[in-house]
PDB file of C-alpha atoms in Angstrom:
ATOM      1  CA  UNK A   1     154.179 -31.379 -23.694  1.00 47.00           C
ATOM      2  CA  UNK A   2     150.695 -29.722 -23.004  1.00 49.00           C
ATOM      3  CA  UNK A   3     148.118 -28.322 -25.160  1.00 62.00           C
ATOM      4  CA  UNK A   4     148.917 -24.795 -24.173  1.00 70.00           C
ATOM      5  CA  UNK A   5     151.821 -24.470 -22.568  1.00 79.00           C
ATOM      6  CA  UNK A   6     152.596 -20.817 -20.478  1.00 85.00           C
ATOM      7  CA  UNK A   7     155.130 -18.985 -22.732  1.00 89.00           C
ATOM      8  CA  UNK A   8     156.175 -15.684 -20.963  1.00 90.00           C
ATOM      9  CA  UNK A   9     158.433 -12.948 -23.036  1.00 92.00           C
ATOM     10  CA  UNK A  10     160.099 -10.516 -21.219  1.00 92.00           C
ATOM     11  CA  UNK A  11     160.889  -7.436 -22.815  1.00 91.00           C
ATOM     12  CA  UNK A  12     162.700  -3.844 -21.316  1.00 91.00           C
ATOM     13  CA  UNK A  13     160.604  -0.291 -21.613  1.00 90.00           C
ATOM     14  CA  UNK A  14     162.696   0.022 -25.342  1.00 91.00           C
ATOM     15  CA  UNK A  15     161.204  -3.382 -26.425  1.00 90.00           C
ATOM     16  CA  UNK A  16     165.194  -4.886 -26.261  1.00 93.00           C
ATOM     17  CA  UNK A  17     164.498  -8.387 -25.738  1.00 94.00           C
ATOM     18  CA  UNK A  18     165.724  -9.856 -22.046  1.00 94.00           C
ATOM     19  CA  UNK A  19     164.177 -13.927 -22.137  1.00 93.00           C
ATOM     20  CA  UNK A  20     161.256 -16.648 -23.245  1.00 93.00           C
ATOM     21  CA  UNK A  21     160.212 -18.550 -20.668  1.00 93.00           C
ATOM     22  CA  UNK A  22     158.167 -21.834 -21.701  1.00 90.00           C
ATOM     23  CA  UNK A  23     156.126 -23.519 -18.446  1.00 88.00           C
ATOM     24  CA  UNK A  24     154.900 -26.827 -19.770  1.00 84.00           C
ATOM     25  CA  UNK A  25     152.933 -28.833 -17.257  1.00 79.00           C
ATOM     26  CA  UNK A  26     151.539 -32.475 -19.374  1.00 78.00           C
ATOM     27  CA  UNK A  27     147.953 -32.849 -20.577  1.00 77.00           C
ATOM     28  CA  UNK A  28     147.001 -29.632 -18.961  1.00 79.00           C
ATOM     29  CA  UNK A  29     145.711 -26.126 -20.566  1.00 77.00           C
ATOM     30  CA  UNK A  30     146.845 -23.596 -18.681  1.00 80.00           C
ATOM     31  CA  UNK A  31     144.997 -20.161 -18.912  1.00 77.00           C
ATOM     32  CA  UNK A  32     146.465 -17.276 -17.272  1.00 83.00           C
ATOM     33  CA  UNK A  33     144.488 -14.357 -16.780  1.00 81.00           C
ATOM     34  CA  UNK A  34     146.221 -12.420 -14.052  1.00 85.00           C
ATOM     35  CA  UNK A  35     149.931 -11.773 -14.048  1.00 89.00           C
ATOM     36  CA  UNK A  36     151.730  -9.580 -10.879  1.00 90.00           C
ATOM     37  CA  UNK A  37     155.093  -8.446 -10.409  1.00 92.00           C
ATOM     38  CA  UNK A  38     156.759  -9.687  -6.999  1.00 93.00           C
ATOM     39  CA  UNK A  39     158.682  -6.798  -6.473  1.00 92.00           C
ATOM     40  CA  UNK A  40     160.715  -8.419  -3.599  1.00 93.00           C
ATOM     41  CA  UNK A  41     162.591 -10.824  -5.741  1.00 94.00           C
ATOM     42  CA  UNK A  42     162.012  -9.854  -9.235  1.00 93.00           C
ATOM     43  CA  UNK A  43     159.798 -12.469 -10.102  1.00 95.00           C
ATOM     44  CA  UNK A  44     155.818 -12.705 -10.757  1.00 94.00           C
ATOM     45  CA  UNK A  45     152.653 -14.190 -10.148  1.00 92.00           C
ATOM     46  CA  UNK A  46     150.356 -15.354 -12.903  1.00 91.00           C
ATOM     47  CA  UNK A  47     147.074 -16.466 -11.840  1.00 88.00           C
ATOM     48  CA  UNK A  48     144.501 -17.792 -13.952  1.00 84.00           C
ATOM     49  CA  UNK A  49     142.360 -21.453 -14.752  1.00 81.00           C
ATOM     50  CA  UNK A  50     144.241 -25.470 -15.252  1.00 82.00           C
ATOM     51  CA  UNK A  51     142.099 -27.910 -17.185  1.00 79.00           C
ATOM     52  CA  UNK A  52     143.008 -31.105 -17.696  1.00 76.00           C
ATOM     53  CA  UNK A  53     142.845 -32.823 -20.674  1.00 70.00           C
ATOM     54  CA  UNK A  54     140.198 -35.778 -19.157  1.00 62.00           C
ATOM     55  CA  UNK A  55     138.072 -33.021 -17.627  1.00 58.00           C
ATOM     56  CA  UNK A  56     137.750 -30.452 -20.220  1.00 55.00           C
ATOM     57  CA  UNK A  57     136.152 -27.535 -19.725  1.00 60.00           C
ATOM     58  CA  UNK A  58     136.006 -27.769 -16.108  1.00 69.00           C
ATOM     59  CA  UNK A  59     139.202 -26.323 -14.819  1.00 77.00           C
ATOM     60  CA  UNK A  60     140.493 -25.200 -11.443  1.00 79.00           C
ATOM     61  CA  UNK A  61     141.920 -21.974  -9.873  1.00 83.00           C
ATOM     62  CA  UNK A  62     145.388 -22.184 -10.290  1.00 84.00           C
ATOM     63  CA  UNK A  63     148.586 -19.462  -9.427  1.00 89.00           C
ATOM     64  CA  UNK A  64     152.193 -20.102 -10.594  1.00 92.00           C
ATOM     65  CA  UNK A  65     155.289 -18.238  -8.931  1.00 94.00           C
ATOM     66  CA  UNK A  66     158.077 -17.591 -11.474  1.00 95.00           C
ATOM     67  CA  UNK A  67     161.676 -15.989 -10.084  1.00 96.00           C
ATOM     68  CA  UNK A  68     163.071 -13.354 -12.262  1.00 95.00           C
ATOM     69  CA  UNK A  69     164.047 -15.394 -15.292  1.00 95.00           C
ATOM     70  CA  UNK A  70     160.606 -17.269 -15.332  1.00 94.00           C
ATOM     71  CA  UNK A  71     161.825 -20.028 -13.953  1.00 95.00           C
ATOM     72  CA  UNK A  72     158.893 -21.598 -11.963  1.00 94.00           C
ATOM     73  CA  UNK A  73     159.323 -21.690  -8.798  1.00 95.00           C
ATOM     74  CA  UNK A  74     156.243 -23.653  -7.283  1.00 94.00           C
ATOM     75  CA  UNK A  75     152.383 -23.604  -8.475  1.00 91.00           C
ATOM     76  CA  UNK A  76     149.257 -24.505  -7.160  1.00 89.00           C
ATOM     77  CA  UNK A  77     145.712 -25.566  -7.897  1.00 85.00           C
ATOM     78  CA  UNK A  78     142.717 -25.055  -5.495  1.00 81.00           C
ATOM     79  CA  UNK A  79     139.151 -25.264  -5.911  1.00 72.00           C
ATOM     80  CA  UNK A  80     136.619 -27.209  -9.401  1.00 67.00           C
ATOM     81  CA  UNK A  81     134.862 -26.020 -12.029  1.00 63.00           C
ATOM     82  CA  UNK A  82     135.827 -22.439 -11.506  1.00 56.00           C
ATOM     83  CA  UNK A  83     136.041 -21.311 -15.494  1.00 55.00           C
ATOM     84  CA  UNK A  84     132.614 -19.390 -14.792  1.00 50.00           C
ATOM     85  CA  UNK A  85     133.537 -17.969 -11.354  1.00 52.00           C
ATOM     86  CA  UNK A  86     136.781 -16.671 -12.134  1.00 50.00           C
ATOM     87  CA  UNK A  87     135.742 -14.567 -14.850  1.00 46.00           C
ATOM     88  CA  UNK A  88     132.810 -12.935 -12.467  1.00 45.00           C
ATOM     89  CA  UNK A  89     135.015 -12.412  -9.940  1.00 47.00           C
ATOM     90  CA  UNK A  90     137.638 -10.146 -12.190  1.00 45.00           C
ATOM     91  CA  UNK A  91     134.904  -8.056 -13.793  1.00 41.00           C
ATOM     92  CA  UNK A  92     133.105  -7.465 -10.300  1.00 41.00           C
ATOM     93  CA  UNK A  93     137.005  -6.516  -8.518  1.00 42.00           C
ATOM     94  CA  UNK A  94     138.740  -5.393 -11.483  1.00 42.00           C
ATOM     95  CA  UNK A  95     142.580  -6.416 -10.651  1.00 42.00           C
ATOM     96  CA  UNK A  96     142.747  -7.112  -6.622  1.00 42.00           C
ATOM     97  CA  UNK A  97     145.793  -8.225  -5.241  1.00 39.00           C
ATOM     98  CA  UNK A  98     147.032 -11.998  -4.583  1.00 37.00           C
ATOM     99  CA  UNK A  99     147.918 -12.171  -1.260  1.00 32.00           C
TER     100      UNK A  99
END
């Protein structure tokens, strides 16, 4: 199990309960910061930071697709030591879309 594992709650406009949704990925931290609805299929896209437990605190860029039970669908990592430029680049665009 990782450190921090991804736990996503989904909840109707009343606050009635609908799932939990636990994305575990081992001897990782995931951090997301950035989480999109995929209006298409139901689902979303969380985008945030992966560190690894033998590189910590450098992390990399890293998006997750979940369907609309937050099931994970496929993820991704891209880029190093991004924990610094991540957090520049969502105070200088505010929330910008993930294409």
């Amino acid at each position: 199990m990782s450190i921090k594992p991804i736990v996503l709650i989904k909840f109707t406009p009343d606050g009635t309960h609908l799932w939990t949704s636990i994305i575990d990925s081992p001897d990782t931290h995931e951090h997301p910061y950035f989480v999109m609805p995929t209006p298409q299929d139901g689902g979303y896209i969380l985008a945030g930071m992966k560190q690894y437990n033998n590189n910590f605190p450098n992390g990399q860029f890293y998006v997750l697709k979940v369907d609309s039970l937050g099931q994970k669908q496929w993820d991704s990592i891209y880029g190093s030591n991004v924990r610094g430029k991540l957090f520049k680049s969502y105070h200088r665009h505010k929330m910008m879309a993930i294409l």
